[in-house]
Short mmCIF file of C-alpha atoms in Angstrom, two decimals:
data_model
loop_
_atom_site.label_atom_id
_atom_site.label_comp_id
_atom_site.label_asym_id
_atom_site.label_seq_id
_atom_site.Cartn_x
_atom_site.Cartn_y
_atom_site.Cartn_z
CA UNK A 1 -97.31 26.70 -13.93
CA UNK A 2 -99.28 26.65 -10.67
CA UNK A 3 -97.17 29.49 -9.28
CA UNK A 4 -97.87 31.54 -12.40
CA UNK A 5 -101.64 30.88 -12.12
CA UNK A 6 -101.62 31.84 -8.44
CA UNK A 7 -99.76 35.06 -9.25
CA UNK A 8 -102.25 35.96 -12.00
CA UNK A 9 -105.17 35.17 -9.68
CA UNK A 10 -103.69 37.35 -6.93
CA UNK A 11 -103.18 40.23 -9.39
CA UNK A 12 -106.77 39.87 -10.60
CA UNK A 13 -108.05 39.96 -7.01
CA UNK A 14 -106.06 43.09 -6.21
CA UNK A 15 -107.41 44.85 -9.30
CA UNK A 16 -111.03 44.43 -8.17
CA UNK A 17 -113.02 46.00 -5.35
CA UNK A 18 -113.09 43.09 -2.92
CA UNK A 19 -114.12 42.99 0.72
CA UNK A 20 -113.24 40.52 3.51
CA UNK A 21 -116.01 38.59 5.21
CA UNK A 22 -116.10 40.84 8.28
CA UNK A 23 -116.80 43.98 6.25
CA UNK A 24 -119.39 42.16 4.15
CA UNK A 25 -121.13 41.08 7.35
CA UNK A 26 -121.35 44.68 8.56
CA UNK A 27 -122.53 45.85 5.14
CA UNK A 28 -125.28 43.26 4.63
CA UNK A 29 -126.33 42.33 8.17
CA UNK A 30 -125.51 38.67 7.55
CA UNK A 31 -122.93 37.38 10.00
CA UNK A 32 -119.84 35.46 8.93
CA UNK A 33 -121.08 32.12 10.30
CA UNK A 34 -124.26 32.41 8.23
CA UNK A 35 -122.36 33.37 5.06
CA UNK A 36 -120.14 30.32 5.45
CA UNK A 37 -123.21 28.11 6.02
CA UNK A 38 -124.89 29.46 2.87
CA UNK A 39 -121.79 28.61 0.84
CA UNK A 40 -121.11 25.22 2.41
CA UNK A 41 -124.67 23.85 2.56
CA UNK A 42 -126.44 25.52 -0.35
CA UNK A 43 -123.74 26.67 -2.76
CA UNK A 44 -124.77 30.31 -2.36
CA UNK A 45 -122.51 33.38 -2.51
CA UNK A 46 -119.23 31.79 -3.61
CA UNK A 47 -116.44 34.29 -2.82
CA UNK A 48 -113.02 34.66 -4.38
CA UNK A 49 -110.06 33.40 -2.38
CA UNK A 50 -106.64 34.81 -1.64
CA UNK A 51 -103.64 32.51 -2.13
CA UNK A 52 -103.85 31.82 1.61
CA UNK A 53 -107.53 30.85 1.34
CA UNK A 54 -109.17 33.94 2.88
CA UNK A 55 -112.61 34.79 1.51
CA UNK A 56 -112.92 38.00 -0.53
CA UNK A 57 -116.35 39.11 -1.75
CA UNK A 58 -117.01 40.85 -5.06
CA UNK A 59 -119.70 43.49 -5.68
CA UNK A 60 -121.67 40.73 -7.44
CA UNK A 61 -121.47 38.60 -4.27
CA UNK A 62 -122.79 41.48 -2.20
CA UNK A 63 -125.63 42.10 -4.65
CA UNK A 64 -126.53 38.41 -4.42
CA UNK A 65 -126.61 38.61 -0.63
CA UNK A 66 -129.09 41.50 -0.87
CA UNK A 67 -131.23 39.47 -3.27
CA UNK A 68 -131.17 36.48 -0.92
CA UNK A 69 -132.20 38.71 1.99
CA UNK A 70 -135.14 39.97 -0.07
CA UNK A 71 -136.36 36.43 -0.74
CA UNK A 72 -135.91 35.43 2.88
CA UNK A 73 -137.96 38.42 4.02
CA UNK A 74 -140.79 37.12 1.81
CA UNK A 75 -140.80 33.84 3.68
CA UNK A 76 -138.77 31.72 1.27
CA UNK A 77 -136.63 29.12 3.03
CA UNK A 78 -132.89 29.45 2.42
CA UNK A 79 -132.89 25.92 0.95
CA UNK A 80 -135.25 27.09 -1.80
CA UNK A 81 -133.53 30.36 -2.73
CA UNK A 82 -130.90 29.11 -5.19
CA UNK A 83 -133.30 28.35 -8.09
CA UNK A 84 -134.69 31.87 -7.77
CA UNK A 85 -131.22 33.30 -8.36
CA UNK A 86 -130.36 31.17 -11.42
CA UNK A 87 -131.38 33.89 -13.83
CA UNK A 88 -133.04 37.28 -13.67
CA UNK A 89 -135.83 36.01 -15.92
CA UNK A 90 -136.61 33.17 -13.52
CA UNK A 91 -136.45 35.53 -10.58
CA UNK A 92 -138.86 37.92 -12.30
CA UNK A 93 -141.22 35.07 -13.10
CA UNK A 94 -141.09 33.78 -9.55
CA UNK A 95 -141.66 37.28 -8.20
CA UNK A 96 -144.82 37.60 -10.27
CA UNK A 97 -146.15 34.30 -8.90
CA UNK A 98 -148.29 34.65 -5.76
CA UNK A 99 -146.08 33.55 -2.86
CA UNK A 100 -147.46 32.31 0.43
CA UNK A 101 -145.54 34.97 2.29
CA UNK A 102 -144.25 34.02 5.68
CA UNK A 103 -144.92 30.27 5.36
CA UNK A 104 -141.42 29.53 6.66
CA UNK A 105 -141.81 31.77 9.70
CA UNK A 106 -145.34 30.54 10.47
CA UNK A 107 -144.08 26.96 10.40
CA UNK A 108 -141.23 27.84 12.76
CA UNK A 109 -143.56 29.69 15.15
CA UNK A 110 -145.88 26.67 15.24
CA UNK A 111 -142.90 24.42 15.97
CA UNK A 112 -141.70 26.75 18.76
CA UNK A 113 -145.16 26.75 20.36
CA UNK A 114 -145.18 22.96 20.27
CA UNK A 115 -141.74 22.81 21.91
CA UNK A 116 -142.82 25.29 24.59
CA UNK A 117 -146.13 23.65 25.50
CA UNK A 118 -144.46 20.23 25.67
CA UNK A 119 -141.39 21.60 27.51
CA UNK A 120 -139.12 19.99 24.91
CA UNK A 121 -135.71 21.57 25.47
CA UNK A 122 -133.82 19.86 22.58
CA UNK A 123 -136.56 20.78 20.09
CA UNK A 124 -136.65 24.42 21.22
CA UNK A 125 -132.88 24.84 20.92
CA UNK A 126 -132.70 22.97 17.61
CA UNK A 127 -135.24 25.34 16.02
CA UNK A 128 -133.47 28.42 17.36
CA UNK A 129 -130.02 27.11 16.40
CA UNK A 130 -131.18 26.42 12.85
CA UNK A 131 -132.85 29.82 12.46
CA UNK A 132 -130.00 31.84 13.98
CA UNK A 133 -127.41 29.88 12.02
CA UNK A 134 -129.02 30.19 8.58
CA UNK A 135 -130.73 33.59 8.62
CA UNK A 136 -129.63 37.17 9.42
CA UNK A 137 -130.38 38.01 13.04
CA UNK A 138 -132.52 41.07 12.27
CA UNK A 139 -134.71 38.94 10.01
CA UNK A 140 -135.03 36.25 12.69
CA UNK A 141 -135.81 38.94 15.24
CA UNK A 142 -138.60 40.57 13.21
CA UNK A 143 -140.13 37.57 11.44
CA UNK A 144 -139.71 34.90 14.11
CA UNK A 145 -138.83 36.06 17.62
CA UNK A 146 -140.96 39.21 17.91
CA UNK A 147 -143.81 37.65 15.91
CA UNK A 148 -143.74 34.61 18.22
CA UNK A 149 -143.55 36.70 21.38
CA UNK A 150 -146.47 38.85 20.18
CA UNK A 151 -148.67 35.73 19.95
CA UNK A 152 -147.67 34.15 23.24
CA UNK A 153 -149.54 36.35 25.78
CA UNK A 154 -152.91 35.47 24.23
CA UNK A 155 -151.95 31.78 24.14
CA UNK A 156 -150.53 31.65 27.67
CA UNK A 157 -152.89 33.81 29.72
CA UNK A 158 -155.88 31.38 29.69
CA UNK A 159 -153.69 28.44 30.73
CA UNK A 160 -153.31 27.24 34.31
CA UNK A 161 -149.67 26.41 33.61
CA UNK A 162 -148.91 29.83 32.06
CA UNK A 163 -146.40 30.87 34.75
CA UNK A 164 -144.66 27.49 34.58
CA UNK A 165 -144.30 27.73 30.79
CA UNK A 166 -143.10 31.33 30.93
CA UNK A 167 -140.57 30.61 33.69
CA UNK A 168 -139.24 27.60 31.71
CA UNK A 169 -138.94 29.68 28.53
CA UNK A 170 -137.14 32.49 30.39
CA UNK A 171 -134.72 29.95 31.85
CA UNK A 172 -134.02 28.30 28.48
CA UNK A 173 -133.50 31.56 26.61
CA UNK A 174 -131.39 32.98 29.45
CA UNK A 175 -129.06 29.98 29.08
CA UNK A 176 -128.75 30.70 25.36
CA UNK A 177 -128.05 34.36 26.05
CA UNK A 178 -125.31 33.42 28.50
CA UNK A 179 -123.69 31.18 25.92
CA UNK A 180 -123.86 33.70 23.09
CA UNK A 181 -122.65 36.50 25.37
CA UNK A 182 -119.25 34.84 25.65
CA UNK A 183 -118.56 36.35 22.18
CA UNK A 184 -116.39 33.35 21.24
CA UNK A 185 -113.45 34.79 23.15
CA UNK A 186 -113.81 38.26 21.64
CA UNK A 187 -114.02 41.41 23.74
CA UNK A 188 -117.41 43.08 24.10
CA UNK A 189 -117.95 46.14 21.93
CA UNK A 190 -120.07 48.00 24.47
CA UNK A 191 -121.65 47.64 27.90
CA UNK A 192 -125.27 48.51 28.52
CA UNK A 193 -127.49 48.57 31.59
CA UNK A 194 -131.07 47.40 31.05
CA UNK A 195 -133.81 48.74 33.32
CA UNK A 196 -137.52 47.93 33.32
CA UNK A 197 -139.77 50.82 34.33
CA UNK A 198 -142.97 49.60 36.04
CA UNK A 199 -146.39 51.14 35.60
CA UNK A 200 -148.13 52.77 38.56
CA UNK A 201 -149.84 49.46 39.35
CA UNK A 202 -146.48 47.67 39.23
CA UNK A 203 -144.96 50.22 41.62
CA UNK A 204 -147.89 49.82 44.03
CA UNK A 205 -147.46 46.05 43.98
CA UNK A 206 -143.75 46.39 44.74
CA UNK A 207 -144.45 48.87 47.57
CA UNK A 208 -147.09 46.56 49.02
CA UNK A 209 -144.60 43.69 49.19
CA UNK A 210 -141.89 45.92 50.65
CA UNK A 211 -144.28 47.40 53.24
CA UNK A 212 -144.91 44.12 55.03
CA UNK A 213 -141.90 43.42 57.24
CA UNK A 214 -142.93 39.81 57.77
CA UNK A 215 -142.87 39.28 54.01
CA UNK A 216 -139.41 40.71 53.29
CA UNK A 217 -137.75 37.36 52.74
CA UNK A 218 -140.50 35.97 50.54
CA UNK A 219 -140.69 39.13 48.44
CA UNK A 220 -136.91 39.14 48.02
CA UNK A 221 -137.08 35.62 46.65
CA UNK A 222 -139.59 36.69 44.01
CA UNK A 223 -138.15 37.42 40.58
CA UNK A 224 -137.86 41.10 39.77
CA UNK A 225 -139.77 40.32 36.59
CA UNK A 226 -142.90 39.44 38.58
CA UNK A 227 -144.04 43.08 38.39
CA UNK A 228 -143.71 43.16 34.61
CA UNK A 229 -146.37 42.42 32.04
CA UNK A 230 -145.94 39.21 30.09
CA UNK A 231 -145.37 41.31 26.98
CA UNK A 232 -142.30 43.04 28.45
CA UNK A 233 -140.96 39.87 30.03
CA UNK A 234 -140.94 38.24 26.61
CA UNK A 235 -139.59 41.32 24.84
CA UNK A 236 -136.71 41.62 27.33
CA UNK A 237 -135.54 38.14 26.30
CA UNK A 238 -135.44 39.13 22.62
CA UNK A 239 -133.62 42.34 23.52
CA UNK A 240 -130.93 40.45 25.44
CA UNK A 241 -130.51 37.98 22.57
CA UNK A 242 -130.00 40.91 20.19
CA UNK A 243 -127.47 42.58 22.47
CA UNK A 244 -125.56 39.31 22.81
CA UNK A 245 -125.55 39.00 19.00
CA UNK A 246 -124.09 42.52 18.81
CA UNK A 247 -121.34 41.56 21.32
CA UNK A 248 -122.75 43.87 23.98
CA UNK A 249 -122.35 42.88 27.62
CA UNK A 250 -125.46 43.57 29.68
CA UNK A 251 -125.99 44.56 33.30
CA UNK A 252 -129.59 43.60 34.06
CA UNK A 253 -130.83 46.00 36.73
CA UNK A 254 -134.32 44.52 36.89
CA UNK A 255 -137.28 46.73 37.79
CA UNK A 256 -136.51 50.25 39.04
CA UNK A 257 -138.80 53.20 39.61
CA UNK A 258 -137.74 56.74 38.67
CA UNK A 259 -136.40 57.47 42.17
CA UNK A 260 -134.04 54.48 42.09
CA UNK A 261 -133.09 55.25 38.49
CA UNK A 262 -131.97 58.72 39.52
CA UNK A 263 -129.54 57.27 42.06
CA UNK A 264 -127.44 55.60 39.35
CA UNK A 265 -125.83 58.81 38.05
CA UNK A 266 -122.17 58.10 37.18
CA UNK A 267 -121.82 55.22 39.62
CA UNK A 268 -122.47 52.60 36.95
CA UNK A 269 -119.73 52.25 34.34
CA UNK A 270 -121.80 51.57 31.23
CA UNK A 271 -122.01 53.18 27.81
CA UNK A 272 -125.77 53.69 28.07
CA UNK A 273 -128.98 52.64 29.81
CA UNK A 274 -131.82 51.00 27.91
CA UNK A 275 -135.15 51.62 29.61
CA UNK A 276 -138.06 49.25 28.91
CA UNK A 277 -141.24 50.99 30.11
CA UNK A 278 -144.55 49.38 30.94
CA UNK A 279 -147.83 50.79 29.63
CA UNK A 280 -150.16 53.21 31.43
CA UNK A 281 -147.80 55.86 32.77
CA UNK A 282 -149.85 58.91 33.87
CA UNK A 283 -148.78 62.39 32.65
CA UNK A 284 -147.27 63.26 36.05
CA UNK A 285 -144.97 60.23 35.93
CA UNK A 286 -144.01 60.92 32.31
CA UNK A 287 -143.07 64.49 33.25
CA UNK A 288 -141.04 63.18 36.21
CA UNK A 289 -139.25 60.71 33.92
CA UNK A 290 -138.58 63.40 31.33
CA UNK A 291 -137.00 65.69 33.93
CA UNK A 292 -134.84 62.83 35.17
CA UNK A 293 -133.67 61.80 31.69
CA UNK A 294 -132.73 65.39 30.82
CA UNK A 295 -130.49 65.54 33.91
CA UNK A 296 -128.93 62.07 33.70
CA UNK A 297 -125.20 62.17 32.85
CA UNK A 298 -125.57 58.77 31.19
CA UNK A 299 -127.08 58.26 27.74
CA UNK A 300 -130.56 56.83 28.33
CA UNK A 301 -132.84 55.39 25.65
CA UNK A 302 -136.41 54.10 25.76
CA UNK A 303 -137.03 50.82 23.97
CA UNK A 304 -139.68 48.11 23.83
CA UNK A 305 -143.29 47.60 22.72
CA UNK A 306 -144.70 50.34 25.00
CA UNK A 307 -141.95 52.93 24.45
CA UNK A 308 -143.70 54.58 21.44
CA UNK A 309 -146.77 55.26 23.61
CA UNK A 310 -144.71 57.77 25.64
CA UNK A 311 -145.04 60.43 22.93
CA UNK A 312 -143.67 63.20 25.14
CA UNK A 313 -140.36 61.31 25.30
CA UNK A 314 -139.78 60.71 21.60
CA UNK A 315 -136.38 62.45 21.87
CA UNK A 316 -135.20 59.54 24.05
CA UNK A 317 -136.27 56.70 21.77
CA UNK A 318 -133.51 54.13 21.19
CA UNK A 319 -131.55 54.40 17.92
CA UNK A 320 -130.82 51.44 15.68
CA UNK A 321 -128.87 49.27 18.10
CA UNK A 322 -126.45 47.79 15.56
CA UNK A 323 -125.50 51.25 14.27
CA UNK A 324 -125.22 52.64 17.80
CA UNK A 325 -122.94 49.79 18.93
CA UNK A 326 -120.76 50.35 15.86
CA UNK A 327 -120.44 54.05 16.72
CA UNK A 328 -119.62 53.33 20.38
CA UNK A 329 -117.03 50.74 19.36
CA UNK A 330 -115.40 53.15 16.88
CA UNK A 331 -115.30 55.92 19.50
CA UNK A 332 -113.70 53.57 22.04
CA UNK A 333 -111.09 52.45 19.52
CA UNK A 334 -110.27 56.05 18.69
CA UNK A 335 -109.94 56.85 22.39
CA UNK A 336 -107.55 53.90 22.84
CA UNK A 337 -105.42 55.09 19.92
CA UNK A 338 -105.26 58.58 21.38
CA UNK A 339 -104.26 57.21 24.80
CA UNK A 340 -101.50 55.12 23.19
CA UNK A 341 -100.33 58.14 21.22
CA UNK A 342 -100.21 60.26 24.37
CA UNK A 343 -98.37 57.52 26.25
CA UNK A 344 -95.80 57.14 23.46
CA UNK A 345 -95.28 60.93 23.40
CA UNK A 346 -94.70 61.02 27.15
CA UNK A 347 -92.25 58.10 26.98
CA UNK A 348 -90.38 59.73 24.09
CA UNK A 349 -90.16 63.01 26.02
CA UNK A 350 -88.89 61.21 29.14
CA UNK A 351 -86.33 59.33 27.01
CA UNK A 352 -85.08 62.61 25.53
CA UNK A 353 -84.70 64.14 28.96
CA UNK A 354 -82.71 61.09 30.13
CA UNK A 355 -80.36 61.43 27.13
CA UNK A 356 -79.72 65.10 27.98
CA UNK A 357 -78.73 64.15 31.52
#
C-alpha cells in the first residue's frame, strides 16, 4: 500500500509545476538556509517532497514567500508572520491596522549599537547571525546594515574612542566576511576587484605621507582605509558582506588614485572592478576618471553612497549585483561547455586520424 501511495504522490508531483529549493532561492531572493529555517522553526512555506525527500516548491509556496517578504519589509518579525498568513481576510484586516513599521529593525539597530559601544563580540555576532539566518540578505542589507551604518558616523564622530570602535567593528566584520567567503566548499561564481577612490583631500594626505622619507615605514603601517571617510569605510564592509553572500571572491585593492588605477589594465584577472568614490571630486578629476574608464579593458562600475553624486559618470553606475553575478556565472559556464565541446571535437578528430593510420 505504501509503495502505491508513494507512486501516486510522485505522479502528482510530476504533474505540477514544481521547483527545487535552489531555483526558488534565485526567484525569491531568500536563500536555501533561510527557507529551511522558516519551515523548521516557524512552520512556514511547507514544500512537497520527492520520494527521496528533496524539497519541491509549488506556485502557492512561492506566492507565500513573496507575501512573507512583504510583511518582513514592513518591519514584522518572522516569528509573528504566520498568523498574518492564516487567511486573506485576516491579512487584509492586519494590513489596514496601523503598523509600527520598522520596529524590528530599529530594535536590532539599537542592539547592534549597544554591542559596538560595549565591544561585546558574542552579542554582535549573535544579532548578525540571527538576522542573516532568518531574513533575506537584501532585506537585511537595506533595513538593517545600511540603516545602521548611516547612523554610525553621527554617533561615533563626537566620541574620543571613535577610531577604536571603528577599528574593532572593521575587524569583527572582516572576520565574518572571511568565514562567509569560504562559500561552504563551493566555487566562487565571480571575482571582483574593489578600489576606493579618494577625494582631492585624501590624495593630498596620501602624498604628504609619501613625501616624507623619514615617515615611510610609519605611513606603510597605516591602514589604507585611513584616507577614507567613515561613511565609505562602513559602506565597504556592507559591500564585502554582500559579495560574500553572492559567492564572489574579492581582491581588495585599497585606496588608489586615477593614475594607479590606469596601471591595472589587463594585469589583474578579475571579472570587473567596483570603484567606491569619495565625495568632492572636482570637474577636472571627474573628466580624468571618465576618460580612464572609457579606455579601461576591464568592466568598471561605480558603487557606494557618493557614486550617484558623480552625475557625469552615470553610464558607469553598478548594476544590480545579484543579477550581474548570475549573468557572469552563466557566461562562464557557457564558456566552459564550449571549451569542453572543442576539446572533445579535437580528441575525436585525433582518434579518427589514428584509426586511418
